[in-house]
JSON list of C-alpha atoms in Angstrom, two decimals:
[
{"chain": "A", "resi": 1, "resn": "UNK", "atom": "CA", "xyz": [57.68, -19.43, 0.53]},
{"chain": "A", "resi": 2, "resn": "UNK", "atom": "CA", "xyz": [55.58, -17.90, -2.20]},
{"chain": "A", "resi": 3, "resn": "UNK", "atom": "CA", "xyz": [58.27, -18.98, -4.71]},
{"chain": "A", "resi": 4, "resn": "UNK", "atom": "CA", "xyz": [58.16, -22.51, -3.45]},
{"chain": "A", "resi": 5, "resn": "UNK", "atom": "CA", "xyz": [54.29, -22.61, -3.77]},
{"chain": "A", "resi": 6, "resn": "UNK", "atom": "CA", "xyz": [54.61, -21.38, -7.42]},
{"chain": "A", "resi": 7, "resn": "UNK", "atom": "CA", "xyz": [57.19, -23.86, -8.15]},
{"chain": "A", "resi": 8, "resn": "UNK", "atom": "CA", "xyz": [55.13, -26.66, -6.69]},
{"chain": "A", "resi": 9, "resn": "UNK", "atom": "CA", "xyz": [52.16, -25.66, -8.76]},
{"chain": "A", "resi": 10, "resn": "UNK", "atom": "CA", "xyz": [54.22, -25.45, -11.91]},
{"chain": "A", "resi": 11, "resn": "UNK", "atom": "CA", "xyz": [55.75, -28.96, -11.22]},
{"chain": "A", "resi": 12, "resn": "UNK", "atom": "CA", "xyz": [52.36, -30.45, -10.57]},
{"chain": "A", "resi": 13, "resn": "UNK", "atom": "CA", "xyz": [51.13, -29.10, -13.84]},
{"chain": "A", "resi": 14, "resn": "UNK", "atom": "CA", "xyz": [54.04, -30.41, -15.69]},
{"chain": "A", "resi": 15, "resn": "UNK", "atom": "CA", "xyz": [53.72, -33.83, -14.13]},
{"chain": "A", "resi": 16, "resn": "UNK", "atom": "CA", "xyz": [50.03, -34.16, -14.65]},
{"chain": "A", "resi": 17, "resn": "UNK", "atom": "CA", "xyz": [49.97, -32.63, -18.21]},
{"chain": "A", "resi": 18, "resn": "UNK", "atom": "CA", "xyz": [47.97, -29.59, -19.23]},
{"chain": "A", "resi": 19, "resn": "UNK", "atom": "CA", "xyz": [44.59, -29.73, -20.74]},
{"chain": "A", "resi": 20, "resn": "UNK", "atom": "CA", "xyz": [41.92, -27.04, -21.31]},
{"chain": "A", "resi": 21, "resn": "UNK", "atom": "CA", "xyz": [39.59, -28.89, -18.85]},
{"chain": "A", "resi": 22, "resn": "UNK", "atom": "CA", "xyz": [41.97, -28.56, -15.95]},
{"chain": "A", "resi": 23, "resn": "UNK", "atom": "CA", "xyz": [41.25, -25.59, -13.57]},
{"chain": "A", "resi": 24, "resn": "UNK", "atom": "CA", "xyz": [43.91, -22.92, -13.57]},
{"chain": "A", "resi": 25, "resn": "UNK", "atom": "CA", "xyz": [45.59, -22.76, -10.18]},
{"chain": "A", "resi": 26, "resn": "UNK", "atom": "CA", "xyz": [46.31, -19.54, -8.40]},
{"chain": "A", "resi": 27, "resn": "UNK", "atom": "CA", "xyz": [49.84, -18.61, -7.23]},
{"chain": "A", "resi": 28, "resn": "UNK", "atom": "CA", "xyz": [49.30, -20.75, -4.07]},
{"chain": "A", "resi": 29, "resn": "UNK", "atom": "CA", "xyz": [48.15, -23.84, -6.09]},
{"chain": "A", "resi": 30, "resn": "UNK", "atom": "CA", "xyz": [44.38, -23.54, -5.17]},
{"chain": "A", "resi": 31, "resn": "UNK", "atom": "CA", "xyz": [41.51, -23.11, -7.47]},
{"chain": "A", "resi": 32, "resn": "UNK", "atom": "CA", "xyz": [38.16, -21.43, -6.82]},
{"chain": "A", "resi": 33, "resn": "UNK", "atom": "CA", "xyz": [35.40, -23.77, -5.52]},
{"chain": "A", "resi": 34, "resn": "UNK", "atom": "CA", "xyz": [33.18, -22.91, -8.37]},
{"chain": "A", "resi": 35, "resn": "UNK", "atom": "CA", "xyz": [35.82, -23.70, -11.01]},
{"chain": "A", "resi": 36, "resn": "UNK", "atom": "CA", "xyz": [36.70, -26.92, -9.27]},
{"chain": "A", "resi": 37, "resn": "UNK", "atom": "CA", "xyz": [33.01, -28.11, -9.09]},
{"chain": "A", "resi": 38, "resn": "UNK", "atom": "CA", "xyz": [32.38, -27.07, -12.70]},
{"chain": "A", "resi": 39, "resn": "UNK", "atom": "CA", "xyz": [35.41, -29.03, -13.86]},
{"chain": "A", "resi": 40, "resn": "UNK", "atom": "CA", "xyz": [34.04, -32.20, -12.20]},
{"chain": "A", "resi": 41, "resn": "UNK", "atom": "CA", "xyz": [30.51, -31.89, -13.33]},
{"chain": "A", "resi": 42, "resn": "UNK", "atom": "CA", "xyz": [29.21, -30.82, -9.92]},
{"chain": "A", "resi": 43, "resn": "UNK", "atom": "CA", "xyz": [28.44, -27.10, -10.55]},
{"chain": "A", "resi": 44, "resn": "UNK", "atom": "CA", "xyz": [25.38, -25.69, -8.81]},
{"chain": "A", "resi": 45, "resn": "UNK", "atom": "CA", "xyz": [25.20, -28.66, -6.38]},
{"chain": "A", "resi": 46, "resn": "UNK", "atom": "CA", "xyz": [25.29, -28.35, -2.62]},
{"chain": "A", "resi": 47, "resn": "UNK", "atom": "CA", "xyz": [26.94, -30.98, -0.39]},
{"chain": "A", "resi": 48, "resn": "UNK", "atom": "CA", "xyz": [23.83, -33.08, -0.15]},
{"chain": "A", "resi": 49, "resn": "UNK", "atom": "CA", "xyz": [23.36, -33.17, -3.85]},
{"chain": "A", "resi": 50, "resn": "UNK", "atom": "CA", "xyz": [27.03, -33.92, -4.57]},
{"chain": "A", "resi": 51, "resn": "UNK", "atom": "CA", "xyz": [27.09, -36.77, -2.00]},
{"chain": "A", "resi": 52, "resn": "UNK", "atom": "CA", "xyz": [23.83, -38.16, -3.39]},
{"chain": "A", "resi": 53, "resn": "UNK", "atom": "CA", "xyz": [25.06, -37.99, -6.97]},
{"chain": "A", "resi": 54, "resn": "UNK", "atom": "CA", "xyz": [28.48, -39.59, -6.32]},
{"chain": "A", "resi": 55, "resn": "UNK", "atom": "CA", "xyz": [27.33, -42.34, -3.88]},
{"chain": "A", "resi": 56, "resn": "UNK", "atom": "CA", "xyz": [24.61, -43.47, -6.23]},
{"chain": "A", "resi": 57, "resn": "UNK", "atom": "CA", "xyz": [26.67, -43.35, -9.33]},
{"chain": "A", "resi": 58, "resn": "UNK", "atom": "CA", "xyz": [27.25, -46.62, -11.26]},
{"chain": "A", "resi": 59, "resn": "UNK", "atom": "CA", "xyz": [30.87, -47.89, -10.36]},
{"chain": "A", "resi": 60, "resn": "UNK", "atom": "CA", "xyz": [31.69, -47.96, -14.02]},
{"chain": "A", "resi": 61, "resn": "UNK", "atom": "CA", "xyz": [30.80, -44.30, -14.40]},
{"chain": "A", "resi": 62, "resn": "UNK", "atom": "CA", "xyz": [32.76, -43.05, -11.24]},
{"chain": "A", "resi": 63, "resn": "UNK", "atom": "CA", "xyz": [35.23, -40.26, -11.90]},
{"chain": "A", "resi": 64, "resn": "UNK", "atom": "CA", "xyz": [38.74, -41.60, -11.85]},
{"chain": "A", "resi": 65, "resn": "UNK", "atom": "CA", "xyz": [40.33, -38.12, -11.33]},
{"chain": "A", "resi": 66, "resn": "UNK", "atom": "CA", "xyz": [38.29, -37.15, -8.19]},
{"chain": "A", "resi": 67, "resn": "UNK", "atom": "CA", "xyz": [38.38, -38.21, -4.56]},
{"chain": "A", "resi": 68, "resn": "UNK", "atom": "CA", "xyz": [35.44, -37.26, -2.45]},
{"chain": "A", "resi": 69, "resn": "UNK", "atom": "CA", "xyz": [35.77, -37.97, 1.24]},
{"chain": "A", "resi": 70, "resn": "UNK", "atom": "CA", "xyz": [32.83, -37.51, 3.62]},
{"chain": "A", "resi": 71, "resn": "UNK", "atom": "CA", "xyz": [33.85, -36.14, 6.97]},
{"chain": "A", "resi": 72, "resn": "UNK", "atom": "CA", "xyz": [31.56, -35.51, 9.95]},
{"chain": "A", "resi": 73, "resn": "UNK", "atom": "CA", "xyz": [30.98, -31.87, 9.04]},
{"chain": "A", "resi": 74, "resn": "UNK", "atom": "CA", "xyz": [32.27, -31.38, 5.60]},
{"chain": "A", "resi": 75, "resn": "UNK", "atom": "CA", "xyz": [32.85, -32.97, 2.16]},
{"chain": "A", "resi": 76, "resn": "UNK", "atom": "CA", "xyz": [36.51, -32.87, 1.04]},
{"chain": "A", "resi": 77, "resn": "UNK", "atom": "CA", "xyz": [36.93, -33.10, -2.81]},
{"chain": "A", "resi": 78, "resn": "UNK", "atom": "CA", "xyz": [40.43, -33.40, -4.26]},
{"chain": "A", "resi": 79, "resn": "UNK", "atom": "CA", "xyz": [41.97, -33.88, -7.64]},
{"chain": "A", "resi": 80, "resn": "UNK", "atom": "CA", "xyz": [45.65, -33.94, -8.37]},
{"chain": "A", "resi": 81, "resn": "UNK", "atom": "CA", "xyz": [47.06, -31.24, -6.04]},
{"chain": "A", "resi": 82, "resn": "UNK", "atom": "CA", "xyz": [43.79, -29.30, -5.77]},
{"chain": "A", "resi": 83, "resn": "UNK", "atom": "CA", "xyz": [41.37, -29.47, -2.84]},
{"chain": "A", "resi": 84, "resn": "UNK", "atom": "CA", "xyz": [37.96, -28.02, -2.15]},
{"chain": "A", "resi": 85, "resn": "UNK", "atom": "CA", "xyz": [35.83, -28.31, 1.06]},
{"chain": "A", "resi": 86, "resn": "UNK", "atom": "CA", "xyz": [32.06, -28.14, 0.92]},
{"chain": "A", "resi": 87, "resn": "UNK", "atom": "CA", "xyz": [30.25, -27.74, 4.27]},
{"chain": "A", "resi": 88, "resn": "UNK", "atom": "CA", "xyz": [27.57, -30.36, 5.19]},
{"chain": "A", "resi": 89, "resn": "UNK", "atom": "CA", "xyz": [24.19, -29.12, 6.41]},
{"chain": "A", "resi": 90, "resn": "UNK", "atom": "CA", "xyz": [24.00, -27.92, 9.91]},
{"chain": "A", "resi": 91, "resn": "UNK", "atom": "CA", "xyz": [23.05, -30.62, 12.48]},
{"chain": "A", "resi": 92, "resn": "UNK", "atom": "CA", "xyz": [23.30, -33.59, 10.02]},
{"chain": "A", "resi": 93, "resn": "UNK", "atom": "CA", "xyz": [26.05, -36.19, 9.17]},
{"chain": "A", "resi": 94, "resn": "UNK", "atom": "CA", "xyz": [26.03, -38.52, 6.16]},
{"chain": "A", "resi": 95, "resn": "UNK", "atom": "CA", "xyz": [26.82, -42.15, 7.32]},
{"chain": "A", "resi": 96, "resn": "UNK", "atom": "CA", "xyz": [27.33, -44.79, 4.56]},
{"chain": "A", "resi": 97, "resn": "UNK", "atom": "CA", "xyz": [26.99, -48.48, 5.41]},
{"chain": "A", "resi": 98, "resn": "UNK", "atom": "CA", "xyz": [28.37, -51.55, 3.56]},
{"chain": "A", "resi": 99, "resn": "UNK", "atom": "CA", "xyz": [26.87, -54.70, 5.09]},
{"chain": "A", "resi": 100, "resn": "UNK", "atom": "CA", "xyz": [28.91, -57.79, 4.14]},
{"chain": "A", "resi": 101, "resn": "UNK", "atom": "CA", "xyz": [28.85, -61.59, 4.12]},
{"chain": "A", "resi": 102, "resn": "UNK", "atom": "CA", "xyz": [32.47, -62.59, 3.47]},
{"chain": "A", "resi": 103, "resn": "UNK", "atom": "CA", "xyz": [34.61, -59.66, 2.40]},
{"chain": "A", "resi": 104, "resn": "UNK", "atom": "CA", "xyz": [35.04, -56.02, 3.67]},
{"chain": "A", "resi": 105, "resn": "UNK", "atom": "CA", "xyz": [37.64, -53.40, 4.07]},
{"chain": "A", "resi": 106, "resn": "UNK", "atom": "CA", "xyz": [38.74, -50.98, 6.82]},
{"chain": "A", "resi": 107, "resn": "UNK", "atom": "CA", "xyz": [37.13, -47.52, 6.43]},
{"chain": "A", "resi": 108, "resn": "UNK", "atom": "CA", "xyz": [36.61, -44.46, 8.62]},
{"chain": "A", "resi": 109, "resn": "UNK", "atom": "CA", "xyz": [35.75, -41.63, 6.18]},
{"chain": "A", "resi": 110, "resn": "UNK", "atom": "CA", "xyz": [33.55, -42.89, 3.34]},
{"chain": "A", "resi": 111, "resn": "UNK", "atom": "CA", "xyz": [35.17, -42.16, -0.10]},
{"chain": "A", "resi": 112, "resn": "UNK", "atom": "CA", "xyz": [32.31, -41.59, -2.57]},
{"chain": "A", "resi": 113, "resn": "UNK", "atom": "CA", "xyz": [34.57, -42.34, -5.60]},
{"chain": "A", "resi": 114, "resn": "UNK", "atom": "CA", "xyz": [36.71, -45.33, -4.33]},
{"chain": "A", "resi": 115, "resn": "UNK", "atom": "CA", "xyz": [34.90, -47.34, -1.60]},
{"chain": "A", "resi": 116, "resn": "UNK", "atom": "CA", "xyz": [33.37, -50.69, -2.68]},
{"chain": "A", "resi": 117, "resn": "UNK", "atom": "CA", "xyz": [31.15, -52.90, -0.54]},
{"chain": "A", "resi": 118, "resn": "UNK", "atom": "CA", "xyz": [30.37, -56.55, -1.25]},
{"chain": "A", "resi": 119, "resn": "UNK", "atom": "CA", "xyz": [26.62, -56.40, -1.63]},
{"chain": "A", "resi": 120, "resn": "UNK", "atom": "CA", "xyz": [25.83, -54.19, -4.59]},
{"chain": "A", "resi": 121, "resn": "UNK", "atom": "CA", "xyz": [22.27, -53.54, -5.76]},
{"chain": "A", "resi": 122, "resn": "UNK", "atom": "CA", "xyz": [20.89, -55.91, -3.11]},
{"chain": "A", "resi": 123, "resn": "UNK", "atom": "CA", "xyz": [17.55, -55.58, -1.30]},
{"chain": "A", "resi": 124, "resn": "UNK", "atom": "CA", "xyz": [18.05, -55.11, 2.46]},
{"chain": "A", "resi": 125, "resn": "UNK", "atom": "CA", "xyz": [16.01, -54.06, 5.55]},
{"chain": "A", "resi": 126, "resn": "UNK", "atom": "CA", "xyz": [17.74, -51.47, 7.75]},
{"chain": "A", "resi": 127, "resn": "UNK", "atom": "CA", "xyz": [16.92, -50.06, 11.13]},
{"chain": "A", "resi": 128, "resn": "UNK", "atom": "CA", "xyz": [18.94, -47.36, 12.70]},
{"chain": "A", "resi": 129, "resn": "UNK", "atom": "CA", "xyz": [18.26, -46.54, 16.33]},
{"chain": "A", "resi": 130, "resn": "UNK", "atom": "CA", "xyz": [19.55, -43.67, 18.59]},
{"chain": "A", "resi": 131, "resn": "UNK", "atom": "CA", "xyz": [20.57, -45.27, 21.84]},
{"chain": "A", "resi": 132, "resn": "UNK", "atom": "CA", "xyz": [20.20, -42.20, 24.01]},
{"chain": "A", "resi": 133, "resn": "UNK", "atom": "CA", "xyz": [16.59, -41.46, 23.07]},
{"chain": "A", "resi": 134, "resn": "UNK", "atom": "CA", "xyz": [15.41, -44.84, 21.77]},
{"chain": "A", "resi": 135, "resn": "UNK", "atom": "CA", "xyz": [14.16, -43.11, 18.63]},
{"chain": "A", "resi": 136, "resn": "UNK", "atom": "CA", "xyz": [14.09, -45.14, 15.43]},
{"chain": "A", "resi": 137, "resn": "UNK", "atom": "CA", "xyz": [15.97, -42.82, 12.94]},
{"chain": "A", "resi": 138, "resn": "UNK", "atom": "CA", "xyz": [15.58, -45.22, 9.95]},
{"chain": "A", "resi": 139, "resn": "UNK", "atom": "CA", "xyz": [13.34, -48.23, 9.40]},
{"chain": "A", "resi": 140, "resn": "UNK", "atom": "CA", "xyz": [12.99, -49.18, 5.69]},
{"chain": "A", "resi": 141, "resn": "UNK", "atom": "CA", "xyz": [13.45, -51.76, 3.02]},
{"chain": "A", "resi": 142, "resn": "UNK", "atom": "CA", "xyz": [15.88, -50.34, 0.56]},
{"chain": "A", "resi": 143, "resn": "UNK", "atom": "CA", "xyz": [18.46, -51.30, -2.12]},
{"chain": "A", "resi": 144, "resn": "UNK", "atom": "CA", "xyz": [22.23, -50.94, -1.72]},
{"chain": "A", "resi": 145, "resn": "UNK", "atom": "CA", "xyz": [23.89, -48.71, -4.28]},
{"chain": "A", "resi": 146, "resn": "UNK", "atom": "CA", "xyz": [26.08, -50.00, -7.13]},
{"chain": "A", "resi": 147, "resn": "UNK", "atom": "CA", "xyz": [29.06, -49.50, -4.89]},
{"chain": "A", "resi": 148, "resn": "UNK", "atom": "CA", "xyz": [27.67, -51.86, -2.21]},
{"chain": "A", "resi": 149, "resn": "UNK", "atom": "CA", "xyz": [26.80, -49.06, 0.27]},
{"chain": "A", "resi": 150, "resn": "UNK", "atom": "CA", "xyz": [23.66, -47.45, 1.45]},
{"chain": "A", "resi": 151, "resn": "UNK", "atom": "CA", "xyz": [23.84, -43.92, 2.92]},
{"chain": "A", "resi": 152, "resn": "UNK", "atom": "CA", "xyz": [21.73, -41.92, 5.38]},
{"chain": "A", "resi": 153, "resn": "UNK", "atom": "CA", "xyz": [21.59, -38.41, 6.75]},
{"chain": "A", "resi": 154, "resn": "UNK", "atom": "CA", "xyz": [21.55, -38.75, 10.46]},
{"chain": "A", "resi": 155, "resn": "UNK", "atom": "CA", "xyz": [21.37, -36.04, 13.24]},
{"chain": "A", "resi": 156, "resn": "UNK", "atom": "CA", "xyz": [24.69, -34.82, 14.68]},
{"chain": "A", "resi": 157, "resn": "UNK", "atom": "CA", "xyz": [25.86, -36.12, 18.10]},
{"chain": "A", "resi": 158, "resn": "UNK", "atom": "CA", "xyz": [23.87, -39.36, 17.98]},
{"chain": "A", "resi": 159, "resn": "UNK", "atom": "CA", "xyz": [25.19, -42.74, 18.82]},
{"chain": "A", "resi": 160, "resn": "UNK", "atom": "CA", "xyz": [23.38, -46.04, 18.43]},
{"chain": "A", "resi": 161, "resn": "UNK", "atom": "CA", "xyz": [22.77, -49.25, 16.54]},
{"chain": "A", "resi": 162, "resn": "UNK", "atom": "CA", "xyz": [22.43, -50.18, 12.86]},
{"chain": "A", "resi": 163, "resn": "UNK", "atom": "CA", "xyz": [20.73, -53.44, 12.12]},
{"chain": "A", "resi": 164, "resn": "UNK", "atom": "CA", "xyz": [20.53, -54.85, 8.67]},
{"chain": "A", "resi": 165, "resn": "UNK", "atom": "CA", "xyz": [18.62, -57.99, 7.45]},
{"chain": "A", "resi": 166, "resn": "UNK", "atom": "CA", "xyz": [19.43, -59.69, 4.15]},
{"chain": "A", "resi": 167, "resn": "UNK", "atom": "CA", "xyz": [18.12, -62.98, 2.79]},
{"chain": "A", "resi": 168, "resn": "UNK", "atom": "CA", "xyz": [17.48, -64.50, 6.28]},
{"chain": "A", "resi": 169, "resn": "UNK", "atom": "CA", "xyz": [20.78, -63.18, 7.75]},
{"chain": "A", "resi": 170, "resn": "UNK", "atom": "CA", "xyz": [21.20, -60.26, 10.14]},
{"chain": "A", "resi": 171, "resn": "UNK", "atom": "CA", "xyz": [24.00, -58.08, 11.46]},
{"chain": "A", "resi": 172, "resn": "UNK", "atom": "CA", "xyz": [24.54, -55.19, 13.67]},
{"chain": "A", "resi": 173, "resn": "UNK", "atom": "CA", "xyz": [27.06, -52.39, 14.06]},
{"chain": "A", "resi": 174, "resn": "UNK", "atom": "CA", "xyz": [27.50, -49.38, 16.21]},
{"chain": "A", "resi": 175, "resn": "UNK", "atom": "CA", "xyz": [27.51, -45.79, 14.81]},
{"chain": "A", "resi": 176, "resn": "UNK", "atom": "CA", "xyz": [28.27, -42.27, 16.02]},
{"chain": "A", "resi": 177, "resn": "UNK", "atom": "CA", "xyz": [27.77, -39.02, 14.43]},
{"chain": "A", "resi": 178, "resn": "UNK", "atom": "CA", "xyz": [29.98, -37.14, 16.96]},
{"chain": "A", "resi": 179, "resn": "UNK", "atom": "CA", "xyz": [32.68, -34.90, 15.56]},
{"chain": "A", "resi": 180, "resn": "UNK", "atom": "CA", "xyz": [35.12, -37.83, 15.79]},
{"chain": "A", "resi": 181, "resn": "UNK", "atom": "CA", "xyz": [32.66, -40.46, 14.43]},
{"chain": "A", "resi": 182, "resn": "UNK", "atom": "CA", "xyz": [33.15, -42.47, 11.34]},
{"chain": "A", "resi": 183, "resn": "UNK", "atom": "CA", "xyz": [31.16, -41.79, 8.18]},
{"chain": "A", "resi": 184, "resn": "UNK", "atom": "CA", "xyz": [31.96, -45.26, 6.75]},
{"chain": "A", "resi": 185, "resn": "UNK", "atom": "CA", "xyz": [30.58, -48.40, 8.44]},
{"chain": "A", "resi": 186, "resn": "UNK", "atom": "CA", "xyz": [32.14, -51.49, 7.00]},
{"chain": "A", "resi": 187, "resn": "UNK", "atom": "CA", "xyz": [32.01, -53.88, 10.01]},
{"chain": "A", "resi": 188, "resn": "UNK", "atom": "CA", "xyz": [28.38, -54.91, 9.73]},
{"chain": "A", "resi": 189, "resn": "UNK", "atom": "CA", "xyz": [28.79, -58.75, 9.32]},
{"chain": "A", "resi": 190, "resn": "UNK", "atom": "CA", "xyz": [25.76, -60.55, 8.20]},
{"chain": "A", "resi": 191, "resn": "UNK", "atom": "CA", "xyz": [25.45, -64.00, 9.76]}
]
């Protein structure tokens, strides 16, 4: 088993090419979290800072060698055959929303480095309400990021409704921050 892991790591290095900037894998193909984060310019950042940095990044400046997937309780970072997990803050989940007029895509876990929404850099009004308590969690005028999304940190185990207004059009979508909830909302159609 160990021999197979070493062979797989060697093959992956041979196929991807070697460079001084690539982290050195251990015998089982993993790299340390610190090495991985440093390699991708994310050193000394926690999950909130990494998510904020990557989601707000200009699309043309996105890293092409990094996949960053937001899960309910963790941020999964991967590059080539290497993977690192960064825990999200207790009792919070990041939900990213891409309202649309004509074009969308299926999405469950938001990818900070590949997801693209239709309405980039657009002014919207958004309200997010917890259906169990009636509490308004978010009520603000904001601007979507360059990737067409807007993200919010919401309390765990909440379900409710997201409402967006844009240039006289409105749309709604349900959300859930339960363990099996989506972190990517792309079904909010503005009509």
